[in-house]
Short mmCIF file of C-alpha atoms and ligand atoms in Angstrom, two decimals:
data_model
loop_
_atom_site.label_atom_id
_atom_site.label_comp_id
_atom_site.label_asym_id
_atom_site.label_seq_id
_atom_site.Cartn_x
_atom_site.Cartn_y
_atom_site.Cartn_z
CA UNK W 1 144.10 -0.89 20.61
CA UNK W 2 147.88 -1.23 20.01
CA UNK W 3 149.92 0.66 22.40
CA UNK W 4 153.18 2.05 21.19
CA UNK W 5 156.25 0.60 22.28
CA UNK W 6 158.28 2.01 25.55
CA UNK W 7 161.47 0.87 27.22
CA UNK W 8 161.43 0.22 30.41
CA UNK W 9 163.15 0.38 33.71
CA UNK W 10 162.15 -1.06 36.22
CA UNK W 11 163.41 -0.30 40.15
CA UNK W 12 162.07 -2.74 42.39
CA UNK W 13 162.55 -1.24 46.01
CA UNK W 14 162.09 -4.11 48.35
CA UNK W 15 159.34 -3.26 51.14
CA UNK W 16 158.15 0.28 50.64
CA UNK W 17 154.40 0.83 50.89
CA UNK W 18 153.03 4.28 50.54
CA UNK W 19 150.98 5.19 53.11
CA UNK W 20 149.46 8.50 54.93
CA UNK W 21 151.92 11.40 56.11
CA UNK W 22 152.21 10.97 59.91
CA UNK W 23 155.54 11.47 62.45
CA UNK W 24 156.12 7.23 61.56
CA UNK W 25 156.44 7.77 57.57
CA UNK W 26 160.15 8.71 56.67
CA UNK W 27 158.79 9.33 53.52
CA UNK W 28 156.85 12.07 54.83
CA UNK W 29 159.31 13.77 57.30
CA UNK W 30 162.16 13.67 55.07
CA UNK W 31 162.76 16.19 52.47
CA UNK W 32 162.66 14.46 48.90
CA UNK W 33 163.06 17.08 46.34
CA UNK W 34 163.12 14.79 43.09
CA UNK W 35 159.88 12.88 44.15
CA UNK W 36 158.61 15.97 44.81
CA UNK W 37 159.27 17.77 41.50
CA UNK W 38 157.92 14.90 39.79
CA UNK W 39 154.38 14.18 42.10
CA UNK W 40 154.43 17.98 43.38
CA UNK W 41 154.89 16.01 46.96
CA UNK W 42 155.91 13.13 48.48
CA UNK W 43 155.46 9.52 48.18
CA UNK W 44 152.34 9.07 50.35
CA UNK W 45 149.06 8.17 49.50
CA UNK W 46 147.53 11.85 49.73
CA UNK W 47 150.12 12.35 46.49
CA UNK W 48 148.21 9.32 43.87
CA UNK W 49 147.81 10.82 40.75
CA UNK W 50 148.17 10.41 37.37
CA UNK W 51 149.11 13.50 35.65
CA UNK W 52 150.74 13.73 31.88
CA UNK W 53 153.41 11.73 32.17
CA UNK W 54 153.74 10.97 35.77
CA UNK W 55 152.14 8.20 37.81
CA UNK W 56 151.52 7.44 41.69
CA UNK W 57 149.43 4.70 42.12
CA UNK W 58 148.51 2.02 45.24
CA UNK W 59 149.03 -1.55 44.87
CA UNK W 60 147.20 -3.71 46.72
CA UNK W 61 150.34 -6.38 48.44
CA UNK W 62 148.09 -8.77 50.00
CA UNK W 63 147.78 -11.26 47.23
CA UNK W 64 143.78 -12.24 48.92
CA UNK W 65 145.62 -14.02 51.21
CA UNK W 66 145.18 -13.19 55.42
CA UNK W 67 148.45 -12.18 57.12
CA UNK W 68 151.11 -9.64 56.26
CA UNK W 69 152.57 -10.44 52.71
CA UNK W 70 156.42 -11.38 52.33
CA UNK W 71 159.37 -11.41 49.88
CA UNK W 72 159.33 -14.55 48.13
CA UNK W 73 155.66 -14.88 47.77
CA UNK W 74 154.97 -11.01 47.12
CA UNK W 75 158.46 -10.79 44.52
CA UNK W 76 156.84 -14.05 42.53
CA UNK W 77 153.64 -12.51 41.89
CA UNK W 78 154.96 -9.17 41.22
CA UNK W 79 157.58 -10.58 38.54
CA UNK W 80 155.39 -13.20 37.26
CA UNK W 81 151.86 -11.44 37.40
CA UNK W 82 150.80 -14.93 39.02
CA UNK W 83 149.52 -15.24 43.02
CA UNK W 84 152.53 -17.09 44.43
CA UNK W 85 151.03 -16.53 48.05
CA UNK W 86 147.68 -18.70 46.76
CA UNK W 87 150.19 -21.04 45.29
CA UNK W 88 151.92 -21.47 48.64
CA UNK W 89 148.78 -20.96 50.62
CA UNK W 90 150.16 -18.82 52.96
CA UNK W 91 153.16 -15.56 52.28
CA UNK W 92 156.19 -17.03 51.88
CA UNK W 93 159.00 -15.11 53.64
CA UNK W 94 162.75 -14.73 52.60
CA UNK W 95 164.05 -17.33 49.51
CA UNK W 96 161.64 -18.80 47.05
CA UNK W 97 161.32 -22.99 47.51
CA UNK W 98 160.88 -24.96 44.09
CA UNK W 99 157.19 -24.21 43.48
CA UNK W 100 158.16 -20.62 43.35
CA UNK W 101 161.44 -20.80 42.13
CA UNK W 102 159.45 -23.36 39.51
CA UNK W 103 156.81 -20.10 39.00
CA UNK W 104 159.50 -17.35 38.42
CA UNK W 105 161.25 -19.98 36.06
CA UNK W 106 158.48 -20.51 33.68
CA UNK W 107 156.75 -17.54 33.79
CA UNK W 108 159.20 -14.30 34.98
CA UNK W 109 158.90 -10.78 33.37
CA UNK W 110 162.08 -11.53 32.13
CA UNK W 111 162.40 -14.29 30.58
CA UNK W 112 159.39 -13.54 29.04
CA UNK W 113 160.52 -9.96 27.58
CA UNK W 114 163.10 -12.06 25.98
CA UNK W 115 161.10 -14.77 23.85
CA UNK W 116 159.31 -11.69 22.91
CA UNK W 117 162.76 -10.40 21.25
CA UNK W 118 163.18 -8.11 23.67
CA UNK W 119 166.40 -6.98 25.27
CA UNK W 120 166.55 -7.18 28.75
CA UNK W 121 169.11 -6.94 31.47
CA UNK W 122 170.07 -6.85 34.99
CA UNK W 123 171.41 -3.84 36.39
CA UNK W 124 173.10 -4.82 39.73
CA UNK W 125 176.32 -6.81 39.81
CA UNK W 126 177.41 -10.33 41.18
CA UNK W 127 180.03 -11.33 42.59
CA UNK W 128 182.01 -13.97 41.50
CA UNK W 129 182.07 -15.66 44.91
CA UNK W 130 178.40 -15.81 45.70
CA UNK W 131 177.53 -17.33 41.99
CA UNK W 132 180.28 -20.19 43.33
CA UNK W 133 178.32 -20.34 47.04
CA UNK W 134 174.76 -20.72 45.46
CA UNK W 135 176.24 -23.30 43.26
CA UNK W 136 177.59 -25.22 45.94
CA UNK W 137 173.88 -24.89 47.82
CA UNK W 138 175.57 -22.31 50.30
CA UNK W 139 173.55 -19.67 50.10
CA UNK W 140 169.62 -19.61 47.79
CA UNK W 141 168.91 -17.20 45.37
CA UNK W 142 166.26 -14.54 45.43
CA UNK W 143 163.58 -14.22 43.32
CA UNK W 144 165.60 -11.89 40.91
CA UNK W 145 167.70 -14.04 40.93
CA UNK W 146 165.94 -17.09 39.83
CA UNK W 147 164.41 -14.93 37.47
CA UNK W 148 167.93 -13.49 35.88
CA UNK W 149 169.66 -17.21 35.66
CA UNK W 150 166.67 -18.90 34.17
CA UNK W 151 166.11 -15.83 31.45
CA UNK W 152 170.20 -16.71 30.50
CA UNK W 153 171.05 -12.74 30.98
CA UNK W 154 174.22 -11.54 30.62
CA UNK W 155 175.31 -11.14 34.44
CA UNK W 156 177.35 -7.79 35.17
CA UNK W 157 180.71 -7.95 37.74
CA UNK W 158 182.58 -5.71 39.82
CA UNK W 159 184.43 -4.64 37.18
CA UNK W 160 181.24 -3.87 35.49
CA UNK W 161 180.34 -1.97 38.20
CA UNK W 162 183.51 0.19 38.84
CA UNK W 163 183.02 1.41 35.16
CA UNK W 164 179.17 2.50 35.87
CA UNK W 165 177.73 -0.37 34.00
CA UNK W 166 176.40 -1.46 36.94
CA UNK W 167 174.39 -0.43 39.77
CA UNK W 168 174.66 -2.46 43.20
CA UNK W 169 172.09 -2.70 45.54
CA UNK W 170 172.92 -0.14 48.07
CA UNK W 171 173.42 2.13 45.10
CA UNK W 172 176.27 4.00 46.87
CA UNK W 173 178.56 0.95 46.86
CA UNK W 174 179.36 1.37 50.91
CA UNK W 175 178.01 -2.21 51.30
CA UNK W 176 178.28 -3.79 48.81
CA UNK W 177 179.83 -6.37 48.35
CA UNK W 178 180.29 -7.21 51.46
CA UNK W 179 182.46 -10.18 53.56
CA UNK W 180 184.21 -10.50 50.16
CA UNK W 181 187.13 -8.35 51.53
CA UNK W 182 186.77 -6.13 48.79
CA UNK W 183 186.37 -2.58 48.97
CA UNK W 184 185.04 -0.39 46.83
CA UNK W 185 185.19 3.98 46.14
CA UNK W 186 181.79 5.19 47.37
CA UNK W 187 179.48 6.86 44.89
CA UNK W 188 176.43 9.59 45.18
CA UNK W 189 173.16 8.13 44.75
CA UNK W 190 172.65 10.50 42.34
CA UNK W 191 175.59 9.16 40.07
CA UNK W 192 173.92 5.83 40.99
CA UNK W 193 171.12 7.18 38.99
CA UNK W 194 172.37 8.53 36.07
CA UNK W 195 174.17 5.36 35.97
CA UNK W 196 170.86 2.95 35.50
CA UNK W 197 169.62 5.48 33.23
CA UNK W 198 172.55 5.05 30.69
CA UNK W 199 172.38 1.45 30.97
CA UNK W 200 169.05 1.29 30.35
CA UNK W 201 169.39 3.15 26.74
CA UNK W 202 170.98 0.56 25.76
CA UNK W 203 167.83 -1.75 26.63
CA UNK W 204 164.07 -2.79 26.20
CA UNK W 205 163.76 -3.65 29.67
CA UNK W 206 166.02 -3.33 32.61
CA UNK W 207 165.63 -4.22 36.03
CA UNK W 208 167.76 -2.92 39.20
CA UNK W 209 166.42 -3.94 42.46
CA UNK W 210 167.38 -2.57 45.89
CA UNK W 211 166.59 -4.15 49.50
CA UNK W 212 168.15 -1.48 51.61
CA UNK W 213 164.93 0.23 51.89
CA UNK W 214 163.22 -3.56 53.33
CA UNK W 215 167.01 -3.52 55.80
CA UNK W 216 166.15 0.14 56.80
CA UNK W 217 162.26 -1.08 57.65
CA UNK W 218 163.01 -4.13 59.61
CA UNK W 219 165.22 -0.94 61.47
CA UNK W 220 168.47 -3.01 61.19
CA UNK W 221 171.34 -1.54 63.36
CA UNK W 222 172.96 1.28 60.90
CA UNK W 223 170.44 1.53 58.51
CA UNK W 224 168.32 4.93 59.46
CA UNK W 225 165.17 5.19 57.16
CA UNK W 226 165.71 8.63 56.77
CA UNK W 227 168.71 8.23 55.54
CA UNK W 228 167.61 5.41 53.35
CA UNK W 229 164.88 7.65 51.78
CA UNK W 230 167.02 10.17 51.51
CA UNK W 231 169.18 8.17 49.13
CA UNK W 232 166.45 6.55 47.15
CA UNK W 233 165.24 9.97 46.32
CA UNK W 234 168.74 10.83 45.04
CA UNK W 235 168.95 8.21 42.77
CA UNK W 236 165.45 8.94 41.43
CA UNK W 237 166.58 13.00 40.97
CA UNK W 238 169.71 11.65 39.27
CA UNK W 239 168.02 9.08 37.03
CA UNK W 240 165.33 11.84 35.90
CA UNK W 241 168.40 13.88 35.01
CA UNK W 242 170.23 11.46 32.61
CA UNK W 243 166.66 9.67 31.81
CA UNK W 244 166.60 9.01 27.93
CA UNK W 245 163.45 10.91 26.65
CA UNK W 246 162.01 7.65 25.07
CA UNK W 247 162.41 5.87 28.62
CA UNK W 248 159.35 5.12 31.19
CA UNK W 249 160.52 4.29 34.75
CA UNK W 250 158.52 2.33 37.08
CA UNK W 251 159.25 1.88 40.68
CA UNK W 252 157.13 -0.59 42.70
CA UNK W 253 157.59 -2.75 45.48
CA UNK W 254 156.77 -6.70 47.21
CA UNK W 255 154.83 -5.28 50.21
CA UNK W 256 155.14 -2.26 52.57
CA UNK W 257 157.61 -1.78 55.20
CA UNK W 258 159.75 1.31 55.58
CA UNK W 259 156.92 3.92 55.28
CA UNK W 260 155.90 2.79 59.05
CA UNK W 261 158.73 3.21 61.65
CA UNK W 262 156.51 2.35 64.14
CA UNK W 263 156.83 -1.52 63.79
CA UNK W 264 160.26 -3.09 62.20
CA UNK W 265 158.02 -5.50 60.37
CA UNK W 266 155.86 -5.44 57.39
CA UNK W 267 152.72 -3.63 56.47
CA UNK W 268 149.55 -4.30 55.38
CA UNK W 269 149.72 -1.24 52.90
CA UNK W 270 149.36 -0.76 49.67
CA UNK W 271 152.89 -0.50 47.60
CA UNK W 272 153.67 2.39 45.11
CA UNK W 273 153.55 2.29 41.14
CA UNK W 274 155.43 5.55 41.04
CA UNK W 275 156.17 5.80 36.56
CA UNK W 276 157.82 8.60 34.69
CA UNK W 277 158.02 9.13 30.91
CA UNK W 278 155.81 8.69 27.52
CA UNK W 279 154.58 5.20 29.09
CA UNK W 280 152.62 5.60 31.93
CA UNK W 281 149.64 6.37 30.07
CA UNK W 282 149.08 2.62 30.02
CA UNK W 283 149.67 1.95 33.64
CA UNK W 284 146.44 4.23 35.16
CA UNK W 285 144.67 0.80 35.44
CA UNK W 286 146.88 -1.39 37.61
CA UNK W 287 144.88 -2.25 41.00
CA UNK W 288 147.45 -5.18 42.66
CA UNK W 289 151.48 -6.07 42.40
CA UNK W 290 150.06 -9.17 40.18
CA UNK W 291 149.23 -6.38 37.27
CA UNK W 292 152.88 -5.02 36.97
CA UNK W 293 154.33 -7.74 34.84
CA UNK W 294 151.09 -7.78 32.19
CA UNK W 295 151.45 -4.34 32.12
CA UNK W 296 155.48 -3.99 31.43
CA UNK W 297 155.11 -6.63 28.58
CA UNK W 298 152.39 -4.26 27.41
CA UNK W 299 155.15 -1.37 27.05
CA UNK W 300 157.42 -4.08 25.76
CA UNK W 301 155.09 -4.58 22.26
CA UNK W 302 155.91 -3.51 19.17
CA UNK W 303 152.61 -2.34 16.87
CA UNK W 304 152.13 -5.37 13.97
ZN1 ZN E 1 160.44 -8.00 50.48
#
């Protein structure tokens, strides 16, 4: 059977697993109103459901592979829909070497949304400065990264950004960008939201990706999880106010981190598949991070 066709956008939060309530869970002992008018609670794993057009599922992070699962590996297979871990052998932390960098290259979401005539962007910004440094081999790109250069996407800019065409990574630009000596006006997170959901009705598929939420896990100096939570569900309230009725969300993750405080490393949890709108009817199947791609090109068809 033919699905119908659904633009997507897609918020990849960097190392958030969903996991039971309990006192370590920010995302149980913080209030989060818009997750909660969506799931009728929060995002734990006593709240999977699928329910009209709302979705909470668990993803399994572990790619097979023993250990706790990491960035590069976990963002190649969940962008690519291909085991980068059983690639590597082992989770790859951080960066992506050439065999992954090779993987995201050849066979990213986005890229691939594109040869099927789809348009696709990227929602966050660059600055002009760190395109020069990873050009000069001073600094590696992410995953995303790898994945936006080798699809040839129109990159946004500050300037992109200070007119809400663009959403940075901290969403509230008091970060970003940062040791470039520029400064930026803050924003709510709930402006940040509204902003990704008029870029993406412009769009097949768009992706924004935050790692605050991994920084607030690995309880970096500054970064409270509650606070982080507390942002990320102000982005989702805005976004579900300015969210084009046509447009299915997704929000997923690379492996589990900030939902246990207890430890400032990763998890062995399960990551969410948290979708709103008329396209989540297609995602009730999804078991692992490696059937998030296969399933967002699915949205991305148009009947013959
Ligand atoms: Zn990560």
């Amino acid at each position: 059977m033919q699905t119908a066709y659904h633009p997507v956008l897609f918020l990849f939060v960097d190392g958030v697993g969903l996991a039971p309530a309990s006192s370590d869970n920010p995302f149980s002992t913080v209030p989060t109103p818009a997750i909660e008018a969506l799931l009728g609670g929060p995002l734990i794993l006593e709240t999977i459901q699928q329910r009209g057009d709302r979705l909470l599922l668990g993803l399994d992070a572990t790619l097979g592979l023993p250990g706790l699962p990491q960035s590069a590996s976990g963002q190649a297979s969940l962008f690519t829909g291909r085991n980068g871990a059983e690639l590597m052998g082992r989770h790859q932390t951080g960066f992506p070497g050439p065999r992954l960098r090779a993987l995201v290259e050849e066979h990213g979401l986005l890229g691939r949304a594109g040869e099927i005539g789809r348009e696709v962007t990227f929602a966050n910004p660059y600055t002009r400065r760190y395109l020069e440094d990873l050009e000069a081999g001073k600094r590696r790109a992410s995953v995303t990264t790898c994945a936006v250069l080798a699809a040839g996407l129109e990159l946004r800019f500050l300037e992109d950004l200070e007119q809400g065409r663009a959403v940075s990574w901290d969403f509230c630009r008091d970060r970003f960008p940062a040791g470039t000596g520029e400064k930026l006006e803050p924003i709510t997170a709930s402006r940040a939201g509204r902003d990704l959901a008029t870029i993406a009705a412009d769009y097949d598929l768009t992706l924004h990706e935050t790692f605050l939420t991994d920084l607030a896990g690995h309880l970096k100096r500054g970064i409270a999880p509650e606070e982080t939570v507390r942002r990320l569900d102000d982005v989702i309230g805005g976004l579900e106010a300015a969210r084009p009725a046509n447009l299915t969300w997704i929000l997923s993750s690379d492996h589990g981190n900030l939902e246990d405080i207890s430890t400032g490393s990763h998890t062995l949890n399960p990551v969410p598949l948290l979708a709103v709108g008329p396209g989540t009817a297609a995602l009730g199947g999804l078991r692992s991070i490696l059937d998030v791609t296969p399933a967002v090109l699915g949205l991305l068809e148009r009947p013959k």
